[in-house]
Structure formats: structure tokens, C-alpha cells
PDB file of C-alpha atoms in Angstrom:
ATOM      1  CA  UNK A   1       8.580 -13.864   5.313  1.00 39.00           C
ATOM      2  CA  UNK A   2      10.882 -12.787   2.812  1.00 41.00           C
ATOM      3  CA  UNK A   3      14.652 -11.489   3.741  1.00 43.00           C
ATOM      4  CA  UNK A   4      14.130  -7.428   3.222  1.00 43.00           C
ATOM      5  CA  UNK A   5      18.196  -7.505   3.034  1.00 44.00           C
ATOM      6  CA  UNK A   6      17.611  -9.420  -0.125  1.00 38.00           C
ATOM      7  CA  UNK A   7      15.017  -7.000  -1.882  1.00 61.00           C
ATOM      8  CA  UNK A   8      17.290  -4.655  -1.517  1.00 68.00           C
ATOM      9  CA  UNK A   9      15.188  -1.873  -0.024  1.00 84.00           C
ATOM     10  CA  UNK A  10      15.934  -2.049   3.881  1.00 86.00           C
ATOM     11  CA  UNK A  11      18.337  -4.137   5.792  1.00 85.00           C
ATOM     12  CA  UNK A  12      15.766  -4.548   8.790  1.00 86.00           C
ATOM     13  CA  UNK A  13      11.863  -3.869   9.255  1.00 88.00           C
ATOM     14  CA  UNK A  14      10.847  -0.162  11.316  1.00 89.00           C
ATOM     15  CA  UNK A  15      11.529  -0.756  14.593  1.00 82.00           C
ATOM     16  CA  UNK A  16      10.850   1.651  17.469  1.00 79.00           C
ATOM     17  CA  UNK A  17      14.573   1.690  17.831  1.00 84.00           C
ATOM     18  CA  UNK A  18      15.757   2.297  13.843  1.00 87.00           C
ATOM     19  CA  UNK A  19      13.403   4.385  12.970  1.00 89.00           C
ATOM     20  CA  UNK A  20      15.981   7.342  11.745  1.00 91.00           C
ATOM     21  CA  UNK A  21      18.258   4.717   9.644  1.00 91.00           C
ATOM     22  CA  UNK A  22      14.893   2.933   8.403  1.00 91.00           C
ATOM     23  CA  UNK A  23      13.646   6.135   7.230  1.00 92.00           C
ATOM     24  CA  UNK A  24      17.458   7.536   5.161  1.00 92.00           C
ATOM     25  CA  UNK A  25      17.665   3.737   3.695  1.00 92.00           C
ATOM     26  CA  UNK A  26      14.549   4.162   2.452  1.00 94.00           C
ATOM     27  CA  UNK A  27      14.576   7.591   1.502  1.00 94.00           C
ATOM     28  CA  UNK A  28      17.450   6.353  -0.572  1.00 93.00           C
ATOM     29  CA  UNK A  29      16.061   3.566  -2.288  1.00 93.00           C
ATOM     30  CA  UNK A  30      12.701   5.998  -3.145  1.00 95.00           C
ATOM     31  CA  UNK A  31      14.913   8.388  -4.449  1.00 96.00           C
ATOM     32  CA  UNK A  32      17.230   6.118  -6.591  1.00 94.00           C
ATOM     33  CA  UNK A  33      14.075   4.594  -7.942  1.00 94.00           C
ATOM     34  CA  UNK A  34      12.493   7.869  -9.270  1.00 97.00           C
ATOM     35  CA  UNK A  35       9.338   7.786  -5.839  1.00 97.00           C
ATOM     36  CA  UNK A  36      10.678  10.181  -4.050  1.00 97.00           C
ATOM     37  CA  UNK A  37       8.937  13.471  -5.632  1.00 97.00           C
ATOM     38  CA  UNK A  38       5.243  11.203  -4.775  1.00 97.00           C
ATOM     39  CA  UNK A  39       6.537  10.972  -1.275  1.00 96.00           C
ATOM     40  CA  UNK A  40       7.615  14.199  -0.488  1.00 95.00           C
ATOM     41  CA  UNK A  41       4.860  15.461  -1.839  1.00 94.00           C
ATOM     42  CA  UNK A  42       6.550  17.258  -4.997  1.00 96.00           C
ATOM     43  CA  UNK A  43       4.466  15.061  -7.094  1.00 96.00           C
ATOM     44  CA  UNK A  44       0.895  15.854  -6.723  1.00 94.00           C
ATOM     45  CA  UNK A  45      -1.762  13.839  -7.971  1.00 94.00           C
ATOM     46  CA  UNK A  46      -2.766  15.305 -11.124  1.00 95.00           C
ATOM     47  CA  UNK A  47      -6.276  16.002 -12.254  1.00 94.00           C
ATOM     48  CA  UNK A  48      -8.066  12.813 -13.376  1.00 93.00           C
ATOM     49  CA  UNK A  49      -9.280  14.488 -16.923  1.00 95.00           C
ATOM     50  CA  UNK A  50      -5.241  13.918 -17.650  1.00 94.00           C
ATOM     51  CA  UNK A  51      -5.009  10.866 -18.217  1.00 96.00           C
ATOM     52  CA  UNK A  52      -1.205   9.973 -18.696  1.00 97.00           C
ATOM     53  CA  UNK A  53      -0.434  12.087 -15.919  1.00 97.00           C
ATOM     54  CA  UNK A  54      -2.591  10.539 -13.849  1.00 96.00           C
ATOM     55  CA  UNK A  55      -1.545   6.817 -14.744  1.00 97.00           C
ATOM     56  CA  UNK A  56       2.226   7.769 -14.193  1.00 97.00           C
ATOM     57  CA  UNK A  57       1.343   9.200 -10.917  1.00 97.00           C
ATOM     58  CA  UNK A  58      -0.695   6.458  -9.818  1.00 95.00           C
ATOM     59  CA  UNK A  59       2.023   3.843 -10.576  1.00 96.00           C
ATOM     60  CA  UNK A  60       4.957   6.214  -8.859  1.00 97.00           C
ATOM     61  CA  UNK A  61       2.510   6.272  -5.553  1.00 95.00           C
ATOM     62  CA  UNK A  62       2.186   2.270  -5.644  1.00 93.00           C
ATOM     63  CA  UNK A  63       5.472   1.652  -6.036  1.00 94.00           C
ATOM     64  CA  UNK A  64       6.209   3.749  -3.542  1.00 95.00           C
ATOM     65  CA  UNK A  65       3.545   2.786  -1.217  1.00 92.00           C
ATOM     66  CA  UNK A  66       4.780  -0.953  -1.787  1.00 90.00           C
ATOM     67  CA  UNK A  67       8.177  -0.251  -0.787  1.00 93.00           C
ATOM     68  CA  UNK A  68       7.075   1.222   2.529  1.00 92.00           C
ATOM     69  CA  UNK A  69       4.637  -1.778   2.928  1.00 88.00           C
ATOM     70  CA  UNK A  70       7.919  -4.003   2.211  1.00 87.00           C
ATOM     71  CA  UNK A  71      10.085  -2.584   5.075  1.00 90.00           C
ATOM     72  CA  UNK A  72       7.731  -1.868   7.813  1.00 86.00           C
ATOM     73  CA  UNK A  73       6.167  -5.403   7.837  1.00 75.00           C
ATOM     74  CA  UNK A  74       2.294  -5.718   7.813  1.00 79.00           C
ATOM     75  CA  UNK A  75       1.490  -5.016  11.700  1.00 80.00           C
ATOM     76  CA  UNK A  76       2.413  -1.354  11.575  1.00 84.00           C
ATOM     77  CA  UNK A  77       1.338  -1.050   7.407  1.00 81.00           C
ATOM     78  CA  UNK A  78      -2.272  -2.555   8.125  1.00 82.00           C
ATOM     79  CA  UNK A  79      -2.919   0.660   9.908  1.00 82.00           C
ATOM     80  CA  UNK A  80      -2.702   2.490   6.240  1.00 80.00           C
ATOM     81  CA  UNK A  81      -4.782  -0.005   4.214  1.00 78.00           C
ATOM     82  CA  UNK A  82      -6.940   2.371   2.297  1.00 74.00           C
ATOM     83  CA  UNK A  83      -7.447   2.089  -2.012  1.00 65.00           C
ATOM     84  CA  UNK A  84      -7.047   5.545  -2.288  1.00 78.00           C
ATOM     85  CA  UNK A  85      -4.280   6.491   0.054  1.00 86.00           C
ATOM     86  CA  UNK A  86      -1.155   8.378  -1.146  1.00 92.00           C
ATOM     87  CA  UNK A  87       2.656   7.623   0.064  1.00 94.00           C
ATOM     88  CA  UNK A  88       2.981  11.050   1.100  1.00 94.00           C
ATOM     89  CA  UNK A  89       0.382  10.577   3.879  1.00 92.00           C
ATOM     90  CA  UNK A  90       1.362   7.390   5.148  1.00 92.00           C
ATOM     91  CA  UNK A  91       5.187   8.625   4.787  1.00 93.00           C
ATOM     92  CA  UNK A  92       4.407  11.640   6.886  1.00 92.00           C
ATOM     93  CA  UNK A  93       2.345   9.595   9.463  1.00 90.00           C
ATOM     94  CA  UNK A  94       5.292   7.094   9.959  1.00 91.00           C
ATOM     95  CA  UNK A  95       7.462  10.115  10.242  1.00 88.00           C
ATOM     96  CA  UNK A  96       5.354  11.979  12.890  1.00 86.00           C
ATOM     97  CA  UNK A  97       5.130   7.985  15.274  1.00 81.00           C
ATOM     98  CA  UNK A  98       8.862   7.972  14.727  1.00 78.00           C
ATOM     99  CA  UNK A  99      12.079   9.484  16.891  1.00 53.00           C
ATOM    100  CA  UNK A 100      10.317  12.936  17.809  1.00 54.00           C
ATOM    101  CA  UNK A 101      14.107  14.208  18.910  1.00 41.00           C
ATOM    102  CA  UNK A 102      15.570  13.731  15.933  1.00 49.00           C
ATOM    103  CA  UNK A 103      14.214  14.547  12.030  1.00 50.00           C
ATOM    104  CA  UNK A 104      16.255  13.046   9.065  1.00 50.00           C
ATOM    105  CA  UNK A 105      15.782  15.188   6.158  1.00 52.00           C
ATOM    106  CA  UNK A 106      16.276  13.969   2.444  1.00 56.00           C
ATOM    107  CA  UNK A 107      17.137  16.469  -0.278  1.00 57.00           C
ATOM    108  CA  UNK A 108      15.877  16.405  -4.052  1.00 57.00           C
ATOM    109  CA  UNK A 109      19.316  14.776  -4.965  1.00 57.00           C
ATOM    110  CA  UNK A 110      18.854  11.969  -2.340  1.00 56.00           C
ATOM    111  CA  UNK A 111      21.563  13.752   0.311  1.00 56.00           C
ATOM    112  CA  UNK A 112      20.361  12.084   3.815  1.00 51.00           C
ATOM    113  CA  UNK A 113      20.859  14.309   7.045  1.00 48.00           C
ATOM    114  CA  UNK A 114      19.549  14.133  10.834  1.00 44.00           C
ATOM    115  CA  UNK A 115      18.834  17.182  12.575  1.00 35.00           C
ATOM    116  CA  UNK A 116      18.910  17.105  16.863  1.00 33.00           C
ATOM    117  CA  UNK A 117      15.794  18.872  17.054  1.00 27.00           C
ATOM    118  CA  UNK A 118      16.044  20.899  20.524  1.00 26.00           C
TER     119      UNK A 118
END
């Protein structure tokens, strides 16, 4: 297995223990690389009779879905393996089996944050 350090995107795989500084380093790297608005769900997927939109969108969600694939290792991304699934979904789903006391919030500018949530 490759050295996730050394692509850059994550200095460790998701753990059950790094969940909140898995989630900001890669919020980071999806928002320096222009995937963040496909997995926030800002992006939707456009209508299918557009096809530029479409094609643009579709390449934003794989890139994004292969950077998430990339830093959580195949055990935990072989639970998402689906043709048709979108980042957002398997973003949020990560996000709801992560630290349930504590949310990390990323802004449209990439500005990382964790909330105690009481």
C-alpha cells in the first residue's frame, strides 16, 4: 500500500480515533483542489440533457470520491462501492459513523473549525 503522507492528501488513513483531523485534512485538500462544492453538496448533479455540465460534474464527484477512497483505505470505502454514488453521500455517511461529540465544519473558503456539540 502506498504512503498516503506521500500523495499528499492525508497524513494517516480514518481511524476511529482521527476521525475529526482526517475529516479538516481532507476537507482541505477537497477544497484546495476545486471538490469541495460536489461534497458539500453545493454542486448538484446537473440534468443529463446538459451535457458539459454534466461531464464537469461527473469528473469533480470522482475525483472527489477517489480522494476519500485514498485516505480511508478500502475496508471502510468497500462499504460505498456503488457506479452511481455521489461524494456528498458517502462524505455525509462517514461524517454521521464519525466523533458524534464533536462536528468539524468547513467553510466555502476552506476555514476548518470543530464545534463541542453538547
Amino acid at each position: 500500500m502506498h504512503n498516503l503522507a506521500g500523495l499528499g492528501i492525508v497524513p494517516e488513513k480514518l481511524t476511529e480515533d482521527n476521525f475529526i483531523s482526517w475529516k479538516n485534512c481532507l476537507a482541505n485538500y477537497l477544497v484546495g483542489n476545486g471538490l469541495w462544492g460536489v461534497v458539500s453538496a453545493q454542486e448538484i448533479e446537473p440534468d443529463k440533457t446538459n451535457i458539459q455540465e454534466h461531464e464537469k460534474w461527473k469528473k469533480k464527484n470522482a475525483l472527489a470520491l477517489h480522494a476519500i477512497q485514498l485516505s480511508c483505505g478500502q475496508a471502510i470505502y468497500s462499504k460505498f462501492i456503488n457506479a452511481d454514488i455521489n461524494a456528498d453521500y458517502v462524505w455525509t455517511q462517514l461524517a454521521e459513523k464519525g466523533d458524534h461529540d464533536k462536528e468539524s465544519r468547513v467553510d466555502d473558503n476552506g476555514n476548518s473549525s470543530i464545534f463541542v456539540m453538547n
